[in-house]
Short mmCIF file of N, CA and C in Angstrom, two decimals:
data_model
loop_
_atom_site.label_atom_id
_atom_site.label_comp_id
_atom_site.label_asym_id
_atom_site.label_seq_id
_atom_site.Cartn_x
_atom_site.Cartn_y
_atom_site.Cartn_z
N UNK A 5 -2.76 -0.42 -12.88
CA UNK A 5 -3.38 -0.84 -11.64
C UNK A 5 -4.63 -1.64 -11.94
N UNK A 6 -4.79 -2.53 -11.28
CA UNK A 6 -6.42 -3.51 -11.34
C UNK A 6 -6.93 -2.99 -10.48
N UNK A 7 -8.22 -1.86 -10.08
CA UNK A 7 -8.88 -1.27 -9.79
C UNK A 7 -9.72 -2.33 -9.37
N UNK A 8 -10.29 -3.26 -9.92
CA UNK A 8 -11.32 -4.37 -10.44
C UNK A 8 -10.86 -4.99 -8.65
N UNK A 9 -9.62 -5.04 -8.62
CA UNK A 9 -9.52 -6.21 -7.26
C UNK A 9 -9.15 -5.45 -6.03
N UNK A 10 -8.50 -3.81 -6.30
CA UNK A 10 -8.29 -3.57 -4.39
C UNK A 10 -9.41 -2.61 -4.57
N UNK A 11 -10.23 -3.47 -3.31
CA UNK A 11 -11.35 -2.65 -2.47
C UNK A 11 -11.22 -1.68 -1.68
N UNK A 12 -9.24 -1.54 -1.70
CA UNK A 12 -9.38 -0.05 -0.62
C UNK A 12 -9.21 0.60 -1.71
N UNK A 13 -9.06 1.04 -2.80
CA UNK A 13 -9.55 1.55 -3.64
C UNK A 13 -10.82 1.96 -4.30
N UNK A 14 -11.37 1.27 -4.41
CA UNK A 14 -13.13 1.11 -4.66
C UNK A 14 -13.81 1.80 -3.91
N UNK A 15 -13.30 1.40 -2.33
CA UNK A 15 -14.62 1.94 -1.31
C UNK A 15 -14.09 3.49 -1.13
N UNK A 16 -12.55 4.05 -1.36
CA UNK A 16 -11.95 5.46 -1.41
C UNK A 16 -12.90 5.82 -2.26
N UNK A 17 -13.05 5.48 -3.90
CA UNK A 17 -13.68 5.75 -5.20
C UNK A 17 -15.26 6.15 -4.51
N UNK A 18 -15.51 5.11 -3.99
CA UNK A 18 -17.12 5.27 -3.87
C UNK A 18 -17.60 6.60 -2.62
N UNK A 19 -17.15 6.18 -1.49
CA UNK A 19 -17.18 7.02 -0.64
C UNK A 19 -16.62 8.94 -1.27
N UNK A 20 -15.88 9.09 -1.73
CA UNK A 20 -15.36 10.35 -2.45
C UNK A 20 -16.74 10.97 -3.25
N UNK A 21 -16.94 9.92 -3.53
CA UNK A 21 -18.43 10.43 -4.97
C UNK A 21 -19.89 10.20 -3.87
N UNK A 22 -19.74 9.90 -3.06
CA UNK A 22 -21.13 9.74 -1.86
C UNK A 22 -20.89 11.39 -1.38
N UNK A 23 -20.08 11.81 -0.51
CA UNK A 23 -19.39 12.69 -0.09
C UNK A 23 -19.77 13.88 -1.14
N UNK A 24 -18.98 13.80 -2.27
CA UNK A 24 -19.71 14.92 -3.57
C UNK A 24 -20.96 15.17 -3.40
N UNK A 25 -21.54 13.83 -3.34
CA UNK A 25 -23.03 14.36 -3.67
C UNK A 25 -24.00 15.28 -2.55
N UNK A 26 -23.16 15.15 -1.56
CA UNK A 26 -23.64 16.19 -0.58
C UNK A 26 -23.76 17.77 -1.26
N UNK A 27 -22.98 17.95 -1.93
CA UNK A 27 -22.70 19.23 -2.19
C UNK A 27 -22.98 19.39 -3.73
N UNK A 28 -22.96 18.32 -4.42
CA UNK A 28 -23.23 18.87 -6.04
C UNK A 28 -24.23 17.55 -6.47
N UNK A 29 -25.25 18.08 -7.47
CA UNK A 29 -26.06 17.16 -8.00
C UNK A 29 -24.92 16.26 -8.93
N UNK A 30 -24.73 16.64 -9.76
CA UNK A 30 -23.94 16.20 -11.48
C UNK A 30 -22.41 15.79 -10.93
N UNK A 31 -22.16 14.47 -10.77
CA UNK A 31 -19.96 14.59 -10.68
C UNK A 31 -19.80 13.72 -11.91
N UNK A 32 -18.62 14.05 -12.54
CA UNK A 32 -18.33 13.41 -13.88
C UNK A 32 -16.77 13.58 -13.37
N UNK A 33 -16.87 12.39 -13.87
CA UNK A 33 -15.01 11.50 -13.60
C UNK A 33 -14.34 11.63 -14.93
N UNK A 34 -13.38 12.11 -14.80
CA UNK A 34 -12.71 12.32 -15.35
C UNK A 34 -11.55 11.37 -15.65
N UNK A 35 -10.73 11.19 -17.02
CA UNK A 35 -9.70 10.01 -16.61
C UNK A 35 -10.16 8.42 -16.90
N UNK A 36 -11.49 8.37 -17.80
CA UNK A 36 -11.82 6.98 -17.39
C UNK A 36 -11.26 6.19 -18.90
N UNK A 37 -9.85 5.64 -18.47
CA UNK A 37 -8.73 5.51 -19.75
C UNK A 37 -9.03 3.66 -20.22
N UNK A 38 -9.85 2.83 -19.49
CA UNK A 38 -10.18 1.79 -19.48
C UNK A 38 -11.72 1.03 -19.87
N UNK A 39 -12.14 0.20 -20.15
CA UNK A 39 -13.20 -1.10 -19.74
C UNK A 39 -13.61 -1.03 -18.53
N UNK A 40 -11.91 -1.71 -17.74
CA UNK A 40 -12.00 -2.02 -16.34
C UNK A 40 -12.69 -0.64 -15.36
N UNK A 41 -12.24 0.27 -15.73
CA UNK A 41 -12.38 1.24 -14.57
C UNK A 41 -14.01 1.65 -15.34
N UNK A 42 -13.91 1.96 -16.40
CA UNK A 42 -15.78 1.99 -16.85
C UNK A 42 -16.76 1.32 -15.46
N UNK A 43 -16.29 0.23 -15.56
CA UNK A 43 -17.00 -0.68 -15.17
C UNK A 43 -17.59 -0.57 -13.39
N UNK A 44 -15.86 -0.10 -12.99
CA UNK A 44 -15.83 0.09 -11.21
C UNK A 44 -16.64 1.13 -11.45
N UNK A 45 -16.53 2.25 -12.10
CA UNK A 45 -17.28 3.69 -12.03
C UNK A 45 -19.05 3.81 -12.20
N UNK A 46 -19.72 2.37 -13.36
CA UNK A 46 -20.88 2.57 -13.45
C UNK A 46 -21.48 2.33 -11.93
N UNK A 47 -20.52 1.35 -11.06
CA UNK A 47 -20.94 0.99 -9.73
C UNK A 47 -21.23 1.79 -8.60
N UNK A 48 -20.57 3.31 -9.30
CA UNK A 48 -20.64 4.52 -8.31
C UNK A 48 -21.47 5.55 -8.22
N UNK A 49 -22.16 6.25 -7.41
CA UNK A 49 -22.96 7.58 -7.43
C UNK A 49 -22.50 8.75 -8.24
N UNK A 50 -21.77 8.24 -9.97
CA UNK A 50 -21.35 9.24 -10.53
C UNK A 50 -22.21 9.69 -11.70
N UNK A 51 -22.70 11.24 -12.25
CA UNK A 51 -23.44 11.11 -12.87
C UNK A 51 -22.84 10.74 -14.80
N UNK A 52 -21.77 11.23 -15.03
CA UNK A 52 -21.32 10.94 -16.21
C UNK A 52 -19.54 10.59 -16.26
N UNK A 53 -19.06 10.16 -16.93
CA UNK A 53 -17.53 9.77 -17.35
C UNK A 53 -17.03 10.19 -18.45
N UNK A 54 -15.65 10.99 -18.53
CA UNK A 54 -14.74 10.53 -19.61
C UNK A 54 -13.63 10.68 -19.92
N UNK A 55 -13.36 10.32 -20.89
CA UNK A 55 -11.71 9.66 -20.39
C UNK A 55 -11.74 9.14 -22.04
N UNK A 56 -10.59 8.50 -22.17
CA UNK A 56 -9.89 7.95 -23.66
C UNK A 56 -10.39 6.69 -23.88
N UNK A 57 -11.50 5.80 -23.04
CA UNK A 57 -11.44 4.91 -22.77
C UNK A 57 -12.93 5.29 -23.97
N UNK A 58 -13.41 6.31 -24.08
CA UNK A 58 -14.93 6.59 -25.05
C UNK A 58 -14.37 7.24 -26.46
N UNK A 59 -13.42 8.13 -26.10
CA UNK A 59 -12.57 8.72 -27.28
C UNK A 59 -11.36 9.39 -27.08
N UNK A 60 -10.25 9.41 -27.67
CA UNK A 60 -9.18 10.07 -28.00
C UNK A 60 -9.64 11.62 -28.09
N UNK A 61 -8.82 12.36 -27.70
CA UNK A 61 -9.07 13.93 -27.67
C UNK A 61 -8.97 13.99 -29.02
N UNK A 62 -10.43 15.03 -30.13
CA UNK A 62 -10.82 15.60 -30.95
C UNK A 62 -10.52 16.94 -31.50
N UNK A 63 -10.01 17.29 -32.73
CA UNK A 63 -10.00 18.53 -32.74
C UNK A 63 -11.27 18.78 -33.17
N UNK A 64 -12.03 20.40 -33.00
CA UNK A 64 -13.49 20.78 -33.05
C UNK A 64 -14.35 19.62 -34.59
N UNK A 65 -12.80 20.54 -35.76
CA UNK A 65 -13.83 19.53 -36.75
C UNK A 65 -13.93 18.20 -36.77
N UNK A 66 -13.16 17.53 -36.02
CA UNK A 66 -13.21 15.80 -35.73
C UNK A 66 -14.70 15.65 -35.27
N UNK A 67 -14.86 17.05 -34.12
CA UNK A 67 -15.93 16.28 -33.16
C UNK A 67 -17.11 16.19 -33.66
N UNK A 68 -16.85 17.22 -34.99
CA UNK A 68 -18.63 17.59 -35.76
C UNK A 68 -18.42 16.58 -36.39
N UNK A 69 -17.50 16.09 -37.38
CA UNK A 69 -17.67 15.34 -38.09
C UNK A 69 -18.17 13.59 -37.48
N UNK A 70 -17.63 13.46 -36.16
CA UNK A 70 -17.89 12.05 -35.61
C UNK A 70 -19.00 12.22 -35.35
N UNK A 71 -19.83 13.47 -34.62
CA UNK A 71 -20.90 13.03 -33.77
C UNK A 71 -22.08 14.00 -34.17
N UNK A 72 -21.67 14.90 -35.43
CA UNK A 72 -22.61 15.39 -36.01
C UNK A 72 -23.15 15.08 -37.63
N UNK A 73 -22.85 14.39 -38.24
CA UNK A 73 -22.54 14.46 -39.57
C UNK A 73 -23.56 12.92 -39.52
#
């Protein structure tokens, strides 16, 4: 899907995460498998992302070794 071009998509996306924030400080999106959708998402009231689009699922010692070592 190009996310990037339908706006009834976007404004669903945005409005959903306006709506959240009534009720929770922190929403983190889940799923963010792209660039493209990175991109629609920094545009949104979300507080963090992730998805395959930052990393491939890690086993524990992968994760020390990538992001601790």
């Amino acid at each position: 899907s190009n996310i990037k071009n339908d706006e009834k998509s976007k404004s669903a996306l945005k409005h959903l995460a306006e709506m959240a924030h009534e009720y929770v400080e922190h929403i983190n999106v889940k799923g963010v498998d792209s660039e493209e959708l990175r991109d629609v998402m920094k545009q949104m009231p979300v507080s963090t992302m992730q998805g395959d689009y930052f990393s491939k699922p890690l086993s524990f010692d992968a994760m020390v070794e990538k992001y601790y070592s």
